[in-house]
């Protein structure tokens, strides 16, 4: 009997520990974001990307500079997020719209922008590494969520990219329970066929 | 899948840049895997009309047959994903047939050539650059090799004109050839009315329709338009419906939709028509005055005389004639491919006389709107002769496949081989292209600029709806480039591209209408072409030739005991459908056979010959032999053996090659004739001891008195009876009530209590209740909805072997039940029931699922959550309608070989192996509409959601909507007195209401 | 009591019982090794087939919609049925104090456990996505989803799970004193092994006191359980609306059938086994005679049930039922239908004759018929009912393939393998219960305490 | 078996009536904590020892009740936790849940019975008592714990009762 009790207790502790660890991880996101609190994003070289969380991109595109420091609206680049299921990836044209003139402040950013210009010159699209990949059997209509939560709601799922030098996955978008929590909280239907068809 | 390495032929890099989001479109294939590294590939240049996640629709024109229906091409992320009817188009008005929808699989056909090819010295194919290819063509046609011949199947239009000029400029000879060209009809019109053209028929106004072997619902002239008209006339509305009688040796789909089928002896349609005309004239029921002149001509054709010829009783003919004459206006049609025997012109002429005598000409039969069609078989036959004589130096074949379409007996292959340099523009290596020296693959109609003159006042436009899938080139550009390379006289073909040439032609059209060219062009482009009212029909009078009508009977060669009937099927048409998996797997509406060719025998004939179903029989005619499994069909006249056309390709891609037997092999080549006699020979049937299980999707063709396909006679329908009452009114007897009042109350109370117990969570509050109404009086069984469902819902085609195991995945199937026809003299009757998930309120499939994968949504859908399904298949066992389909193998991996996977609808999950799937009422369309309404802050309106099947149905037999919305069409239709539920006694409460078929029953 | 005991075990002393039973655990004979080898080979066939199914999908098997369940579920029900005889003999007859069960119950109880172990595999083998079978269990998950307790399949999960657990416990509890007995007879590593397994059993009065009670309650619990399990299995079918499945007679009909098939299997196992392990004087004609009577009873119940099915189909006036049963007898599957009726209803009637009941060769042959018949009973009920239900257009016939037979063979191998291993490792005859039947010698003759 | 033995006397009997005589005599002398070994339960020994009924049945009862209660609780709560409508039936439909509850009743009932058996008898330390392999075969054994000085009398008693052999555990 004592053994049984021990076993049960142990499991409980273990679970609690895991739960705590997870919470810690998510809070860690916040702290890392808090690291660059000032409006001007820190100066980082492409070489630093290795230290940063998230996958390395072909071009070291800084959301913290574009969306954070310069306060460019998400929808300026992700143009279809409010009207379509897909958020839309900015076309080369969109990038060059600014970067024809903007060449970058420091050597690091200059180098990155040069990559962009070369790609544009050769009409080669840049293949960004995808960070959020929602399983194909679940349908997430972006526009409806933007409609419901407002144009700045992106952070709800994608985290505060305005503070991310390199974007990383804050939430596992394929964790169904995480979607459900939000739907329950906001008393939105959690009927299966709302997302799965 | 999108992140695969580029595969041969497909211009992937370019494709992805158009795609916007790699994987966005096609990785739907990835089923349930989420961990694969994905790339996001942005557009280089953002096009205004492409927003990822929102379909863009382009108007275009269908090229799958000569009818020229208008298309709406739905594209997503730069891929065409579905073909739908253009609502503005005068011919198909937003609907589309199965063949038209399968055009998409012509675009994405795995058999498409990646670029120009030429035969090397060793006879192998070598890929060329376009420059090289065009140089070779220019050298041959321009370089004095001369004696150019061009065979073109291109319909009337700017391209056809260009080709004609181009050929003429090179001193060549152009043969415009379309396999099913209805030459006898035109000849008969020439003879009887002095008009060298095809009429257009107004089925919608006809009150009595007699078809003499004209399969106007399948392959004759413009099937979709005719089906729309037929549904309007023959579909029951407020106590009225037209009567339809079919006269012919085989009950085709058109025959199955007739109220009466008269199995006349093959080739005797003419005498029946003449006898009817005779009766009408004799009884003077209002024939035009000049028809009296025919009395003498028709005198010999008494019903008794006709009866002796055709096997119908004289009384039947008389009755038919009277009904035909008394119903005004009526309509008689003929000239189907299956009845095209050597004397077919006289049959068509006879029917012309019949229509004229009954006063239908100018009423339901109008002339002047249709354009002069192709040159007909005669011209091709002439060309074959010259080729055989070695007088042709270069032959260019465009949008035609004569080496398949002309019977071997004509010896075209040898004649063709005599031509030193042969060129084809086929985009798939068909029989003709395979015999050529140079292949210059043309763009698919959805990839190029083109137009099509369909009939007077109607010109359809085609525009590129996406980047070319393969390295093909529009033949228009090839012609122009070749001309410019040759120079000299050819220099006048100066347009840089065919697009420019086309725009110039349309500028001319604009000028004629004194409109601003750019505006005119843009409007036409958005509309899908130029749709103007047809000109007023000319007054038609009998020509001198009318006196020459008569009946000589069919002239059949061969000494066999059986008459051989070759007929085109709704799916494969002249054989061009044979490389489309959708069409091969969509069962032939009559026999329900897929992926195979077959030989039809009447059960009695089979008994005499001791042949069983599936036994491989050999048919031997003077011209060749054919082997195929036997299929016993009471709808074919005894003494007649029938086989479908369109099978037995020797090339034409992986799906078509070597599939089934080619019925043309048995036919006379028709040398020296104006048209090909499809009904030309008798055959001997030999038994081979071989056996081949017939891959048909039907289990038992009889509904055994189970109330699945209900029908009632017109008088009962007029009384407003429901199917149950009608049943008892016909069979005598009375419906006995099992439940007493108190029991019924108890049941109601129980139901109420249950309802209360189900109002938790998402189920609380008000919701729509999606429902469907299917009018069996309009459904013709054409199966267009089936292909629409495949296209919309990414349904995999499983192939012959799996169909033989009964594993086809068609969420929507057309069940075809036979009534009667068992005792001699008893009429055979066919009924069609589109069978799909009934989304039952008390669904038996739901409670048995251990994981809630099958459950009921608040808006009344019977949902299937693929990613929750573990595959116990209990739901399918417990489904009384058997409309659930299981992924026995990884069909999602095998059904969409590149580039077919580009057709997949990104809004619908592609189901992985081991899960159950079924009709969802196009839930993705429902959710899409709901989202749109949400964005626009408005409630959902009736008609916002249309299911794929309802949208495609040419008969308008399917109505979908919210049954809780008092204003919805569906709710109103469901209240019709003909409404019933299939297997109602099971109390599973389906939301699909069928409206019973209504029939003119012949009182014997 | 005593007389009864002597009728079955003529003049055996406690010592002899221990000696003979412990002797069965000696080094294996050649026949035994051959049989074990055969079993393992069959089992491997099953493994290979299963791997193929995992790789290629269930399509390898002969499923022909609308027949969505076929050989696998048939075999599942077959094995569950086999199990029932064991529990009946070990638990129900124990409560009835039936004297003749003692010699055979250990073997049959073991048969039960292994049969259920076999059956338990099939729900996993037959589903489309075998790798997510655990979704049927109510465990907390990140999706917040629970299984559907309204589904008969979930009842199965619980019924089979419970049945396996309880009958295993029942077997083990029964074994403990006998293992102790063996422990005290053997030496070396085997002694250590058995000592560990005997859980410190000494046969002290306290142990016996609690033991006898506990055993009684276990038997009392197992009795309703065994009746419930096959009822639940029958509800997999009876709860559906398929004509041929949807019948109230199903639960008793299935339970009777289960016991019938189970005893059939008991014959098939025991008749060779008692030769193999030389137990002729422990398991005697007397036992087979009684088993035969039980078979006759259950067989006759089946006979009645079959008759009733047809009667009800006819009398109900329900066209679906009538068609189904007409086709069952005269349709494309007539051969299977008649196999079932002949093997079960008719063959069992031979057991009216004592001569046959006590003739082991005859019994063995009959038992083979029973096994075949009962497998076909499930095959007919499942396949023929599905082949032609409500929608005639969808009717089709099943064509099983090698994948079906491979798994079937594998299941027999898997079962036989465990049973043979058990028979060599643990006493297949309940030592202490037989001793309980045989009175100990006394000093004062005549008198009786 | 390394634990120091409890001092006492162990006797083996080949005859059942001899054993019962011995037990009766010992109890008459006031020996209550006898340990009687036998290869099979024997009603004559039971009568001689006159034990009260085993409390195992309480375990069975409690286990069964727990199983039944948890069966209904689990099914009903889980159905309502995420309400899913199937076949137009109530979200939490009790009749089908009876099956689950029944099975859990049996399951927990059986398991707790075994638990009871293990706790009450098998976990009792037997290693310190004298034991003989015969007892699991065909002899009845009786062990009387007693101080060496009494031992002689007990041995005498056994002999009179007719034991086949007597062991002596030294203090």
mmCIF file of N, CA and C in Angstrom, chain B residues 228-264:
data_model
loop_
_atom_site.group_PDB
_atom_site.id
_atom_site.type_symbol
_atom_site.label_atom_id
_atom_site.label_comp_id
_atom_site.label_asym_id
_atom_site.label_seq_id
_atom_site.Cartn_x
_atom_site.Cartn_y
_atom_site.Cartn_z
ATOM 1 N N UNK B 228 -31.262 21.122 -70.234
ATOM 2 C CA UNK B 228 -31.960 22.220 -69.529
ATOM 3 C C UNK B 228 -33.368 22.353 -70.076
ATOM 4 N N UNK B 229 -33.476 22.353 -71.399
ATOM 5 C CA UNK B 229 -34.797 22.497 -72.004
ATOM 6 C C UNK B 229 -35.686 21.308 -71.653
ATOM 7 N N UNK B 230 -35.105 20.113 -71.732
ATOM 8 C CA UNK B 230 -35.872 18.898 -71.456
ATOM 9 C C UNK B 230 -36.410 18.936 -70.026
ATOM 10 N N UNK B 231 -35.534 19.326 -69.080
ATOM 11 C CA UNK B 231 -35.957 19.368 -67.679
ATOM 12 C C UNK B 231 -37.104 20.361 -67.524
ATOM 13 N N UNK B 232 -36.992 21.491 -68.221
ATOM 14 C CA UNK B 232 -38.060 22.501 -68.114
ATOM 15 C C UNK B 232 -39.371 21.937 -68.643
ATOM 16 N N UNK B 233 -39.291 21.169 -69.757
ATOM 17 C CA UNK B 233 -40.518 20.678 -70.380
ATOM 18 C C UNK B 233 -41.036 19.431 -69.673
ATOM 19 N N UNK B 234 -40.148 18.483 -69.381
ATOM 20 C CA UNK B 234 -40.545 17.164 -68.896
ATOM 21 C C UNK B 234 -40.605 17.105 -67.378
ATOM 22 N N UNK B 235 -39.934 18.080 -66.718
ATOM 23 C CA UNK B 235 -40.016 18.140 -65.254
ATOM 24 C C UNK B 235 -41.425 18.548 -64.861
ATOM 25 N N UNK B 236 -41.958 17.902 -63.820
ATOM 26 C CA UNK B 236 -43.349 18.142 -63.420
ATOM 27 C C UNK B 236 -43.471 19.492 -62.727
ATOM 28 N N UNK B 237 -44.397 20.326 -63.178
ATOM 29 C CA UNK B 237 -44.697 21.565 -62.455
ATOM 30 C C UNK B 237 -46.179 21.861 -62.539
ATOM 31 N N UNK B 238 -46.807 22.150 -61.431
ATOM 32 C CA UNK B 238 -48.236 22.460 -61.320
ATOM 33 C C UNK B 238 -49.082 21.596 -62.248
ATOM 34 N N UNK B 239 -48.970 20.294 -62.097
ATOM 35 C CA UNK B 239 -49.858 19.390 -62.824
ATOM 36 C C UNK B 239 -49.554 19.241 -64.297
ATOM 37 N N UNK B 240 -48.476 19.856 -64.776
ATOM 38 C CA UNK B 240 -48.174 19.751 -66.208
ATOM 39 C C UNK B 240 -46.793 19.170 -66.441
ATOM 40 N N UNK B 241 -46.656 18.386 -67.477
ATOM 41 C CA UNK B 241 -45.342 17.968 -67.942
ATOM 42 C C UNK B 241 -45.451 17.424 -69.358
ATOM 43 N N UNK B 242 -44.392 17.628 -70.136
ATOM 44 C CA UNK B 242 -44.400 17.128 -71.508
ATOM 45 C C UNK B 242 -44.238 15.616 -71.483
ATOM 46 N N UNK B 243 -44.661 14.950 -72.571
ATOM 47 C CA UNK B 243 -44.429 13.518 -72.687
ATOM 48 C C UNK B 243 -43.235 13.286 -73.586
ATOM 49 N N UNK B 244 -42.441 12.290 -73.221
ATOM 50 C CA UNK B 244 -41.255 11.999 -74.013
ATOM 51 C C UNK B 244 -41.279 10.534 -74.426
ATOM 52 N N UNK B 245 -41.160 10.310 -75.750
ATOM 53 C CA UNK B 245 -41.174 8.950 -76.293
ATOM 54 C C UNK B 245 -39.874 8.717 -77.032
ATOM 55 N N UNK B 246 -39.270 7.557 -76.801
ATOM 56 C CA UNK B 246 -38.004 7.245 -77.451
ATOM 57 C C UNK B 246 -38.196 6.057 -78.372
ATOM 58 N N UNK B 247 -37.831 6.232 -79.636
ATOM 59 C CA UNK B 247 -37.936 5.157 -80.620
ATOM 60 C C UNK B 247 -36.535 4.772 -81.054
ATOM 61 N N UNK B 248 -36.134 3.550 -80.784
ATOM 62 C CA UNK B 248 -34.795 3.116 -81.183
ATOM 63 C C UNK B 248 -34.500 1.756 -80.619
ATOM 64 N N UNK B 249 -33.523 1.070 -81.197
ATOM 65 C CA UNK B 249 -33.246 -0.307 -80.780
ATOM 66 C C UNK B 249 -32.616 -0.398 -79.398
ATOM 67 N N UNK B 250 -32.018 0.675 -78.913
ATOM 68 C CA UNK B 250 -31.377 0.607 -77.604
ATOM 69 C C UNK B 250 -31.868 1.736 -76.712
ATOM 70 N N UNK B 251 -32.156 1.384 -75.455
ATOM 71 C CA UNK B 251 -32.587 2.377 -74.489
ATOM 72 C C UNK B 251 -31.358 3.090 -73.946
ATOM 73 N N UNK B 252 -31.052 4.221 -74.541
ATOM 74 C CA UNK B 252 -29.905 5.009 -74.074
ATOM 75 C C UNK B 252 -30.338 5.805 -72.852
ATOM 76 N N UNK B 253 -29.450 6.655 -72.334
ATOM 77 C CA UNK B 253 -29.834 7.491 -71.193
ATOM 78 C C UNK B 253 -31.058 8.317 -71.560
ATOM 79 N N UNK B 254 -31.058 8.842 -72.797
ATOM 80 C CA UNK B 254 -32.229 9.600 -73.260
ATOM 81 C C UNK B 254 -33.458 8.703 -73.249
ATOM 82 N N UNK B 255 -33.288 7.463 -73.686
ATOM 83 C CA UNK B 255 -34.406 6.532 -73.684
ATOM 84 C C UNK B 255 -34.881 6.238 -72.279
ATOM 85 N N UNK B 256 -33.926 6.161 -71.336
ATOM 86 C CA UNK B 256 -34.310 5.872 -69.948
ATOM 87 C C UNK B 256 -35.155 6.990 -69.366
ATOM 88 N N UNK B 257 -34.983 8.196 -69.915
ATOM 89 C CA UNK B 257 -35.759 9.330 -69.402
ATOM 90 C C UNK B 257 -37.076 9.507 -70.136
ATOM 91 N N UNK B 258 -37.370 8.555 -71.028
ATOM 92 C CA UNK B 258 -38.626 8.656 -71.788
ATOM 93 C C UNK B 258 -39.746 8.000 -71.011
ATOM 94 N N UNK B 259 -40.978 8.468 -71.269
ATOM 95 C CA UNK B 259 -42.139 7.818 -70.662
ATOM 96 C C UNK B 259 -42.450 6.520 -71.384
ATOM 97 N N UNK B 260 -42.088 6.460 -72.658
ATOM 98 C CA UNK B 260 -42.266 5.222 -73.412
ATOM 99 C C UNK B 260 -41.016 4.959 -74.225
ATOM 100 N N UNK B 261 -40.634 3.691 -74.269
ATOM 101 C CA UNK B 261 -39.535 3.308 -75.154
ATOM 102 C C UNK B 261 -40.079 2.302 -76.152
ATOM 103 N N UNK B 262 -40.001 2.620 -77.428
ATOM 104 C CA UNK B 262 -40.415 1.690 -78.472
ATOM 105 C C UNK B 262 -39.168 1.109 -79.118
ATOM 106 N N UNK B 263 -38.913 -0.176 -78.841
ATOM 107 C CA UNK B 263 -37.690 -0.813 -79.347
ATOM 108 C C UNK B 263 -37.874 -1.164 -80.817
ATOM 109 N N UNK B 264 -37.686 -0.171 -81.666
ATOM 110 C CA UNK B 264 -37.851 -0.415 -83.103
ATOM 111 C C UNK B 264 -36.644 -1.183 -83.619
#
